[in-house]
C-alpha positions as a Python dict, from the first residue, in 0.01 Angstrom:
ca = {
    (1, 'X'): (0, 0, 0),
    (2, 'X'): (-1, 359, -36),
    (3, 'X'): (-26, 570, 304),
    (4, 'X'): (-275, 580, 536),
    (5, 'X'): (-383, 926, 438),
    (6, 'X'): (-416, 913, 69),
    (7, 'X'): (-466, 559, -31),
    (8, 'X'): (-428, 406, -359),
    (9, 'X'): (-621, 291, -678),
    (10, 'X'): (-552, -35, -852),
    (11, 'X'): (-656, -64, -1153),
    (12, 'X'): (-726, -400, -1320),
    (13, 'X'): (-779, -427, -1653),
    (14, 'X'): (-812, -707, -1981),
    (15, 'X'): (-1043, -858, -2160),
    (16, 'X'): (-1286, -1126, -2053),
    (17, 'X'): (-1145, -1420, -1997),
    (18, 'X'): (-790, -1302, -1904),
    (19, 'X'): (-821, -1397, -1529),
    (20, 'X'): (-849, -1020, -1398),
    (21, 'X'): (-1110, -1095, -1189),
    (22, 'X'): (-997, -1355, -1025),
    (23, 'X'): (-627, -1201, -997),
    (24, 'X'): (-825, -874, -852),
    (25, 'X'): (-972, -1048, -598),
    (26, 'X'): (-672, -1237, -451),
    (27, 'X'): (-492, -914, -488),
    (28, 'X'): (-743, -704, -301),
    (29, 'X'): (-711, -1019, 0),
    (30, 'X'): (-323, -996, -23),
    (31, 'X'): (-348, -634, 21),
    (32, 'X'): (-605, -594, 253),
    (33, 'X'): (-783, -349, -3),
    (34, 'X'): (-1138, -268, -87),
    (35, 'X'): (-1223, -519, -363),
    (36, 'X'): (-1486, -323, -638),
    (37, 'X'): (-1581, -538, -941),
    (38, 'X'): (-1787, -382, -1258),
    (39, 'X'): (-1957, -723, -1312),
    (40, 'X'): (-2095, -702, -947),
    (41, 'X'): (-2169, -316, -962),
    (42, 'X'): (-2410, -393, -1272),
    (43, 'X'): (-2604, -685, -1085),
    (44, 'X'): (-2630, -468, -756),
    (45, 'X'): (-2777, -182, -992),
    (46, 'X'): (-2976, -424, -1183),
    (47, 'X'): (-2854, -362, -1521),
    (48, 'X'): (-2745, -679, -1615),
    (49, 'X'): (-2747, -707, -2002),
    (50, 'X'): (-2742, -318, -2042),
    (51, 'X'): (-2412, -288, -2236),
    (52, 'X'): (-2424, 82, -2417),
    (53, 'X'): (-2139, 275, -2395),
    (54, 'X'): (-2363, 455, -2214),
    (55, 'X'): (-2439, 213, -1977),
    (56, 'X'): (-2095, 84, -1921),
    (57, 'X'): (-1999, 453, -1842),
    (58, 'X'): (-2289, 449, -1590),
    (59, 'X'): (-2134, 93, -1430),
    (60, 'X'): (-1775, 274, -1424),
    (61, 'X'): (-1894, 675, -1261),
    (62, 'X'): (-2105, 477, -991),
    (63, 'X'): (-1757, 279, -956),
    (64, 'X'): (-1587, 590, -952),
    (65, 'X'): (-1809, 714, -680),
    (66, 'X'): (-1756, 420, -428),
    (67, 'X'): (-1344, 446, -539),
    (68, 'X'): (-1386, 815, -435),
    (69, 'X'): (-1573, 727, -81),
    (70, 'X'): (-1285, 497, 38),
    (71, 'X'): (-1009, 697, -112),
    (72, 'X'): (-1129, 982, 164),
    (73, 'X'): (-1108, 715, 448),
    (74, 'X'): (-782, 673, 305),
    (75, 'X'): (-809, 325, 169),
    (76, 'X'): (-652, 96, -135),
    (77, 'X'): (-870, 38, -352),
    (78, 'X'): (-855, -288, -600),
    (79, 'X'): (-1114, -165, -943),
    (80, 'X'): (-1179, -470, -1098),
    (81, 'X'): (-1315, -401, -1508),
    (82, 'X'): (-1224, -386, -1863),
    (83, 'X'): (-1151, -38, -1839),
    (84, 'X'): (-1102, -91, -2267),
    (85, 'X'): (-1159, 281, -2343),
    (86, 'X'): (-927, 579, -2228),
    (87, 'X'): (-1224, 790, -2071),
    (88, 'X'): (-1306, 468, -1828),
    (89, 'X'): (-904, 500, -1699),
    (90, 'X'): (-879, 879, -1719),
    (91, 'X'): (-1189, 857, -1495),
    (92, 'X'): (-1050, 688, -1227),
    (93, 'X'): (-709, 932, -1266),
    (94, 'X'): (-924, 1224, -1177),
    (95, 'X'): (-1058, 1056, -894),
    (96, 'X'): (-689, 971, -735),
    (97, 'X'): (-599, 1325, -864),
    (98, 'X'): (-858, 1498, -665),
    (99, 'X'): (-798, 1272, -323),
    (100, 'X'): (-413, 1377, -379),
    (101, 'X'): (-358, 934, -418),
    (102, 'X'): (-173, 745, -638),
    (103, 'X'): (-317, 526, -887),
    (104, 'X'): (-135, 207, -1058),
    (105, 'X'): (-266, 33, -1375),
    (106, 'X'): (-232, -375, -1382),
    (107, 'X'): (-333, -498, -1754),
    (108, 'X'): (-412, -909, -1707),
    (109, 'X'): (-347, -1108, -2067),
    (110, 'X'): (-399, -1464, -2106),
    (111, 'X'): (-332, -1698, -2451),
    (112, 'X'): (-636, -1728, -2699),
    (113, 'X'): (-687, -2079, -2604),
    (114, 'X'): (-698, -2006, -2276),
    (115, 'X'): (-964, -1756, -2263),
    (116, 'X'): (-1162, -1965, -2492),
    (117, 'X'): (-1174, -2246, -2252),
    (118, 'X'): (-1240, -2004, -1952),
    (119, 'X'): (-1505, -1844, -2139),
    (120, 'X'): (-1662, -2153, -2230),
    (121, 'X'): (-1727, -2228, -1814),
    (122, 'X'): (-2023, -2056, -1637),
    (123, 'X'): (-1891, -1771, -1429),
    (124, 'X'): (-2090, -1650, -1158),
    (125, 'X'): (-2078, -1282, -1240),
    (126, 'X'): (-1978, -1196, -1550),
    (127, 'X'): (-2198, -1219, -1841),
    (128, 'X'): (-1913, -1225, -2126),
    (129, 'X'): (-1875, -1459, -2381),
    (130, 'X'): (-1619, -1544, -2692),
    (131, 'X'): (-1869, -1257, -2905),
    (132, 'X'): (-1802, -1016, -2612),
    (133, 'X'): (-1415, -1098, -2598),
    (134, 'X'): (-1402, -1088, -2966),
    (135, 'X'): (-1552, -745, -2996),
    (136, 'X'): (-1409, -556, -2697),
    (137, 'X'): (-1047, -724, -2832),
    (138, 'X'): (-1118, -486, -3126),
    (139, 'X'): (-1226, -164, -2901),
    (140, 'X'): (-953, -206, -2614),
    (141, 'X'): (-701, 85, -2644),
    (142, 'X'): (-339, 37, -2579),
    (143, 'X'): (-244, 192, -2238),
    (144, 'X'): (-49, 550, -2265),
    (145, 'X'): (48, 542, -1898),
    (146, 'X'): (266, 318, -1718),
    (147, 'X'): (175, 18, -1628),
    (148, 'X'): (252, -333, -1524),
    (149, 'X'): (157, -610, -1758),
    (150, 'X'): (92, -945, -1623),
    (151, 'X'): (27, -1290, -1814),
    (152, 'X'): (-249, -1508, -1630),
    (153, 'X'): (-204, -1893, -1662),
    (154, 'X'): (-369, -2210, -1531),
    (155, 'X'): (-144, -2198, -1188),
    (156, 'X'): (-1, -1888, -1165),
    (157, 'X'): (-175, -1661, -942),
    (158, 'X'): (125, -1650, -672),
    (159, 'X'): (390, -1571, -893),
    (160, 'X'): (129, -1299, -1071),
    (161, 'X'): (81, -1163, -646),
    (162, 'X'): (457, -1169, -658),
    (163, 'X'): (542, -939, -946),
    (164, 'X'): (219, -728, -837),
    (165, 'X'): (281, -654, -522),
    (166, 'X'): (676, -622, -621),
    (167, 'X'): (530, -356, -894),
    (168, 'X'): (334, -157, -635),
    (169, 'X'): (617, -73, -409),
    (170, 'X'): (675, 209, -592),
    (171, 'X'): (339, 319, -517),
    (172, 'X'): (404, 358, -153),
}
């Protein structure tokens, strides 16, 4: 996706629990794309637990600054996070602005129950829980911009590829 000159930025976005992560990563294999994750940004920078809006800006410019290194080799790039708050996508716009790329925005929902049950399970990087879902459901603004909006399931991840990568030819 996108050419070999410019690349591309995928965002994913959603709340905990809405099966963005796991979506980002199969979509980052299907595309051959760099795969960055916020959850694994904040271990690597040992700020797990640090959850400011402050902080959470520092976990998404550091993010911004790897997107911005592969962009120049001309890479697609898969940013896996909540990205909840305007400023947190409008980063990453500036970003594909400056490299002259195209950026796409993927917003992962899943039912109530759902994310209770997933949230309920130990996940290896994320550190989110029901009071964590509950509050950022309050903060998340609605997107502005296009974008594609995809419900996650119990055993849908191939359809979910399907209508991605379907969505994304318009990117390239």
């Amino acid at each position: 996706m996108g050419n070999a000159k410019s690349g591309l930025v995928i965002i994913v976005s959603g709340l905990p629990g809405s099966g963005k992560s796991y979506f980002a990563q199969k979509l980052a294999v299907t595309l051959k794309a760099v795969y960055l994750s916020s959850d694994r940004i904040r271990i690597s920078l040992q700020a797990k637990g640090k959850y400011t809006l402050d902080d959470k800006m520092y976990i998404y410019r550091t993010m911004a600054k790897l997107t911005d290194k592969h962009l120049s080799r001309g890479e697609t790039v898969v940013a896996d996070a909540t990205f909840y708050h305007h400023a947190m996508r409008d980063l990453f716009s500036g970003i594909a602005s400056k490299r002259n790329s195209k950026i796409a925005f993927i917003l992962v929902i899943a039912s109530e129950e759902l994310v209770r049950e997933r949230l309920d399970e130990l996940r290896a990087d994320s550190e989110a829980d029901l009071g964590v879902y509950e509050s950022m459901k309050e903060l998340f603004e609605p997107y502005l911009d296009e974008h594609l909006v995809l419900r996650s399931g119990t055993d849908n991840i191939s359809e979910m590829l399907t209508l991605a990568t379907s969505y994304l030819r318009r990117y390239e």
